[in-house]
């Protein structure tokens, strides 16, 4: 252990020396001075003709292109005014466009900034730390997008309440924005400056440009901002808002139906100018979009996306090293252990969430603090007692408390260090778990070199007092800016490391190393706007015992052509035998795979066109075992008008002679006597149809249909040997004891429809109407073709749900302002 610490400290000191040796002075940045306007505010209508704007000075600029031709001046002028009051910050922008091309203005839902529309945006780094920023954008169609940027990660789930309006003019278009101080966070200083940048996107040219030059060869956007001067005497307001909601449901499953009405409330309270309390009381996630469920043949858990709004907004502080997987909150952890005399009628799929609270924020000194706590209720399974001929309830999940604490200190040069602790307490005799970890990221002044590291320790205590603990650490050193970049590092996970009571880890027990290097061309060349080519290698072994697992080398090429098409090619080669210690699903066993390779090609057309598509095709091949996979993905989109578009995606994966785990044959005492593998053909087909109709920038309809079909057809069975090879065994319908053993053929289907109508009736207030239709079916009928299978799915009992929700946003500062205006 002492040797490891010495090595790590030496690595750290060497990196610091390298970072200091490469520090350079920052380039001069742009500045803009704002003005205070007293007693009046503009009407946010996009006209820009209010008295408010008459005496505010205007800045004329040609923004500097970020893409495609980074560093060149835009051909079009932009005129910006900034002003502020005691209530908020105001921005107006006039975008000239003399190209002769129409201003693109496709409508879309809020936060969808991928539409075919010109855009204007403002980025506000109110604490001037170069790492976190509020990014507010408005399209020429008036559609708002708000993003919170945290160290390069863009959180589109952050939703602020602010006003904006856009208007097309004979010379181009213009936009007006009102950003209340209650929508953002900033220091409590009498005189302050903020880092700022303005963005303009000219869709007809596919040009994105910034007011302050953003060098695309330097990592990061926030750290390349200009400065907003002259904010004097502003005070962070009392940030208090509530969003009560009421929802009505109609549920139908077969011939049975039910109705219910639920209500709840979300609350936000600014504890200080830097920290915000968020609470959800009597939460209801019934309108959350359906999961993209799949059939899992592998030995590891599938990680699904988090779609519940409370768990996606403002959680960036908690997302460190996989220690916080928010879907654990509400997941049913328990299992039902029944005697032979009982049978299971039903068991819970989730644990009801009673309440959830989070506190997040960052001081002007760069100290970020995050606190999360949630409580889930007990759950029960319905069990039929055959002896007494009665139904009883058997507890499955404990009353459980989930808690996360994070402290994160921003350092100079876009660096940071943090500490995180997660804790799960079960109050009815279940396991308790605690995880504590730390991570750091250090960069040089020029943002060129980076060293980062992460270390974590966990322990799990069962009701008998037995403690199982484990640890993980990783470190890497990289050149992250410039044409030539590289990255190398090491990751260690002990065999007993397990953060999964609140985090997510597919498998522990690994020591891995990686190295990669690449060349990036950021400026247009003869053939391409941009391109990059990378090569790398990965090596892994078990942590305990120290046994080889895998070695691979790979290369990746990506490019964007002059007509804004993109394509990429990836090749991965494993030249030697690899060992899989997890597929047998029993300790001490292994399965070896022969040398193999995979390659993949992707292409995307110009998304400004009415018709665009994404296409990819790939193969995986293990010649010595005659195993071969291929996959095809095709996703076209057709824009019928600026209001209506159709999206479709089809993905097909065919795996020939795939060999994997099938079953454990056990003796009378329950011990595993044989690990049985199966050879099977696997067909996976996914179809997704999307219809998007946007009536205006406050109202729209979205329809999404998904059908997922996975067919697994077994035709050979094998016994796994101690050396990791497989020996063929005849399928007789019985195991080695003579007990019946069925083939593992599987025909798995998931069918979902999510239809959503959303109407923003006021800032932050919505009426949402959602209709859902769901089917999940498993059988062994692998001989059906697509048409027969789909008819079978449609004839299976559906679960349908219609819900209507009204959510109304009430903000203390806005109400106080409205009352004052009415009195005057």
CSV table of C-alpha atoms in Angstrom, one decimal, residues 27 31 68 186 194 265 279 345 351 396 438 475 479 495-496 538 570-571 575 589 592 679 722 730 738 761:
chain,number,residue,atom,x,y,z
A,27,UNK,CA,-5.7,36.6,-24.3
A,31,UNK,CA,-16.0,43.9,-22.5
A,68,UNK,CA,-17.4,26.2,-39.5
A,186,UNK,CA,-25.1,35.7,-8.1
A,194,UNK,CA,-20.1,39.0,-14.6
A,265,UNK,CA,-46.4,20.6,-5.0
A,279,UNK,CA,-38.7,20.0,-2.4
A,345,UNK,CA,-49.9,-13.4,-6.8
A,351,UNK,CA,-41.3,1.7,-3.9
A,396,UNK,CA,-40.7,-6.7,0.3
A,438,UNK,CA,-13.2,12.2,-3.4
A,475,UNK,CA,-6.1,8.6,-12.2
A,479,UNK,CA,-3.6,17.0,-23.1
A,495,UNK,CA,-13.5,-7.4,-5.9
A,496,UNK,CA,-15.7,-6.3,-3.0
A,538,UNK,CA,-7.0,-0.9,-23.4
A,570,UNK,CA,-14.4,2.9,-35.9
A,571,UNK,CA,-12.3,-0.2,-35.8
A,575,UNK,CA,-5.6,-9.9,-31.2
A,589,UNK,CA,-15.6,-19.9,-13.6
A,592,UNK,CA,-12.7,-17.6,-23.2
A,679,UNK,CA,-25.5,-21.4,-28.8
A,722,UNK,CA,-12.6,-25.4,-16.0
A,730,UNK,CA,-27.1,-33.2,-26.2
A,738,UNK,CA,-33.1,-36.3,-14.9
A,761,UNK,CA,-50.6,29.0,-20.1
